[in-house]
Tab-separated table of C-alpha atoms in Angstrom:
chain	number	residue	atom	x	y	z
J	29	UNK	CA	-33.334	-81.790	-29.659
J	30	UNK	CA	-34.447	-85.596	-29.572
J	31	UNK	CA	-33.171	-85.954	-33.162
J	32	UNK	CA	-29.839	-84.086	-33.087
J	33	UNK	CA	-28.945	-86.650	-29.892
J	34	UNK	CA	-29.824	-89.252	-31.859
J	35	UNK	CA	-27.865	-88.419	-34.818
J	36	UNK	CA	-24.583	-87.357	-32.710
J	37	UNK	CA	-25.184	-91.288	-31.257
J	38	UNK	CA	-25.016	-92.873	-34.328
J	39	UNK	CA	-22.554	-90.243	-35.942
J	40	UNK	CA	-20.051	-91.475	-32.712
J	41	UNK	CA	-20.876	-95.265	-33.326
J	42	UNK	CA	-19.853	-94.847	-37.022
J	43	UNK	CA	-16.769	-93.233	-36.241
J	44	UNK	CA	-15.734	-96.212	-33.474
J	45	UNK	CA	-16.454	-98.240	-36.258
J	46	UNK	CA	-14.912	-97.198	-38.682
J	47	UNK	CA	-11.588	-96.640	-36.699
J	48	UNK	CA	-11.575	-100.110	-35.377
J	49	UNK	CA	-11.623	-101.566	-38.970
J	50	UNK	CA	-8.657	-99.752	-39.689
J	51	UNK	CA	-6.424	-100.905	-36.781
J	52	UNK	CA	-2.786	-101.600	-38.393
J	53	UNK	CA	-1.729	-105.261	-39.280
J	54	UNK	CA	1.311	-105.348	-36.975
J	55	UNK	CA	-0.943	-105.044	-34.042
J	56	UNK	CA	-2.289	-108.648	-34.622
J	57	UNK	CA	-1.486	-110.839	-31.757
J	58	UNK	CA	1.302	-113.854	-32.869
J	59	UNK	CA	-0.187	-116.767	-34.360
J	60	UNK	CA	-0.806	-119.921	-32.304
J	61	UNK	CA	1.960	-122.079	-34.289
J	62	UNK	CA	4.562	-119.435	-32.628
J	63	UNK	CA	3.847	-120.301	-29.725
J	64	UNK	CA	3.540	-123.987	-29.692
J	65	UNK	CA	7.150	-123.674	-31.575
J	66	UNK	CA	8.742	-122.116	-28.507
J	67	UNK	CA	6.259	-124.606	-25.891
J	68	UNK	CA	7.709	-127.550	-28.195
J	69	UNK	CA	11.198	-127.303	-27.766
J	70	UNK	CA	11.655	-125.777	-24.139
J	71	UNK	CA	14.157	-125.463	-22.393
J	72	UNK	CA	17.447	-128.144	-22.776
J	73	UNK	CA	18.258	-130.290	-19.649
J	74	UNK	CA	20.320	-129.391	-17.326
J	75	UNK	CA	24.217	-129.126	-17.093
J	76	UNK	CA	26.750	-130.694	-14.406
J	77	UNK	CA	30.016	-131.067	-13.454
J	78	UNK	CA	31.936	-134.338	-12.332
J	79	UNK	CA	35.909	-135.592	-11.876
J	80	UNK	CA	37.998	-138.315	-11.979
J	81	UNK	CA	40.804	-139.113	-10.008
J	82	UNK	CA	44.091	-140.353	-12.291
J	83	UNK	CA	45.337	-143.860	-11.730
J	84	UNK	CA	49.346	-142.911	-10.549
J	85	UNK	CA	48.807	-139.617	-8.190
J	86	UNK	CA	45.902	-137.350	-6.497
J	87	UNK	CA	45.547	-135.552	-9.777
J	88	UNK	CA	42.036	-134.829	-11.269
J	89	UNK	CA	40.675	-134.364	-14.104
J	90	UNK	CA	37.737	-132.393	-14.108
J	91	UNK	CA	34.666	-132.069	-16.467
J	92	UNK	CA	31.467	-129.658	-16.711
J	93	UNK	CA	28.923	-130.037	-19.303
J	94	UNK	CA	25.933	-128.930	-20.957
J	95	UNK	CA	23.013	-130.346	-23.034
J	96	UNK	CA	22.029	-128.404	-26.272
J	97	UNK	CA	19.087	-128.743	-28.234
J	98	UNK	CA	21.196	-130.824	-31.014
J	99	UNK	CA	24.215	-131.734	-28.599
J	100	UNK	CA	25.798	-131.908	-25.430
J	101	UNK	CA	29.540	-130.244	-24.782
J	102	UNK	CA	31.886	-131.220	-22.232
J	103	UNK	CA	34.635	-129.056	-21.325
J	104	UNK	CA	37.479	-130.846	-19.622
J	105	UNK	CA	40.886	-130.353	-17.370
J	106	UNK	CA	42.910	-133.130	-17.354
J	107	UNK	CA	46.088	-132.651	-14.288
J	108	UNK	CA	46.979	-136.338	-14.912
J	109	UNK	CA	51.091	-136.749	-16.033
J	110	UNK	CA	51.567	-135.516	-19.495
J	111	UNK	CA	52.287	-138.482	-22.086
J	112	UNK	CA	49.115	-140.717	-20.282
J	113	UNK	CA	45.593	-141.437	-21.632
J	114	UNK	CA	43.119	-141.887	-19.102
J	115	UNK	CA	39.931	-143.550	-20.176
J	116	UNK	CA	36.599	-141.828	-18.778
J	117	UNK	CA	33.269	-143.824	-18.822
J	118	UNK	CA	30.231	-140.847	-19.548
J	119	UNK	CA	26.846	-142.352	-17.921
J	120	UNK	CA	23.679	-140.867	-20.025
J	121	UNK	CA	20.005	-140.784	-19.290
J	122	UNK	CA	18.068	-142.303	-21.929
J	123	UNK	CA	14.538	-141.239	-21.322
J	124	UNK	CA	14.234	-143.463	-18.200
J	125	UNK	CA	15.046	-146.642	-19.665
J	126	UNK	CA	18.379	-148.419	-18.078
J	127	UNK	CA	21.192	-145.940	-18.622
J	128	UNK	CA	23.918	-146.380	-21.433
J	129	UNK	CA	27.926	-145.577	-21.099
J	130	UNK	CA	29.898	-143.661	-23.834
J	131	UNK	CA	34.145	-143.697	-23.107
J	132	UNK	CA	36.256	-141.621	-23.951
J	133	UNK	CA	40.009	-141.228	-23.870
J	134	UNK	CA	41.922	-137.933	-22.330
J	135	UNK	CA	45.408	-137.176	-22.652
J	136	UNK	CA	47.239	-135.962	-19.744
J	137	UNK	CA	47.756	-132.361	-19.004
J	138	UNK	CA	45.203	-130.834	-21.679
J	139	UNK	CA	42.034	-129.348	-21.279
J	140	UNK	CA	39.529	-128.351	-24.489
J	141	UNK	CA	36.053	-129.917	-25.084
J	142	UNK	CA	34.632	-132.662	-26.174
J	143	UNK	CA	31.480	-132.852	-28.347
J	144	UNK	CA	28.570	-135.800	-27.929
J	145	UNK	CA	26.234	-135.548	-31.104
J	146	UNK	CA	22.910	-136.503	-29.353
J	147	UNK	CA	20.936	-134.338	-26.775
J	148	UNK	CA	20.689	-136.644	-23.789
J	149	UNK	CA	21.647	-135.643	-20.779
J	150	UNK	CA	24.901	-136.769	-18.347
J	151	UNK	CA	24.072	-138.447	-15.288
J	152	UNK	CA	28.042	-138.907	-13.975
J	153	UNK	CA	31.218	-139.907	-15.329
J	154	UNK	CA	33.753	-142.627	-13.906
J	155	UNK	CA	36.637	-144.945	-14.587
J	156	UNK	CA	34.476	-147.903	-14.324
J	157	UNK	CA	34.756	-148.432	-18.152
J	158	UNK	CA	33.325	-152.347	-18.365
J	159	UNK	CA	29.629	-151.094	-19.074
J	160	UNK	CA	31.359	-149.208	-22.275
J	161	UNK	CA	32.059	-152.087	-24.119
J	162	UNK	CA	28.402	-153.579	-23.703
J	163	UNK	CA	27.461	-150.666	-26.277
């Protein structure tokens, strides 16, 4: 009796055994470079949303934007007068070093969106358009 235990014991620790070794590849966990991929990039800064008022009535234009991992898009609605640029001064954070100014013309009565080729993110926009031309 001693010896048919002992052989249904070692007969059941085969088996488990055996049927671990055969487990199928998919059911590997994801390798350690996955996840450091998605820990790396994260997620982009934040967006935000600003206006200016127009120089010759209460008009508006109005801006919203959001950072990308290779860019950051502003979408923009200008209600200035038709026929009138008004120049915008974007204020950027640059990695908490003293912030730099980007301008950028708008024509009057348009809206669309305007594309920044670097990932760093708006602080505000204004008319004060002096710190521009320092860049």
């Amino acid at each position: 009796m001693r010896t048919l235990t002992m052989a249904g014991g070692m007969l059941a620790a085969t088996g488990l055994t055996l049927g671990l070794m055969s487990a199928p590849a998919f059911a590997t966990p994801t390798t350690a470079s996955d996840a450091t991929a998605a820990a790396v990039q994260g997620p982009p800064p934040k967006a935000g949303k600003g206006s200016v008022k127009c120089n010759e009535n209460n008009s508006r234009i109005n801006f919203s934007w959001k950072t990308g991992y290779a860019s950051t898009k502003v979408y923009y609605n200008n209600h200035c007068l038709g026929g009138f640029k008004t120049k915008v001064a974007f204020k950027f954070w640059n990695d908490g070093a003293t912030p730099w100014y980007k301008c950028v013309s708008f024509e009057g009565m348009t809206q669309g969106t305007y594309k920044f080729a670097h990932i760093n993110e708006i602080m505000g926009v204004s008319k004060d358009t002096k710190k521009c031309e320092k860049n």
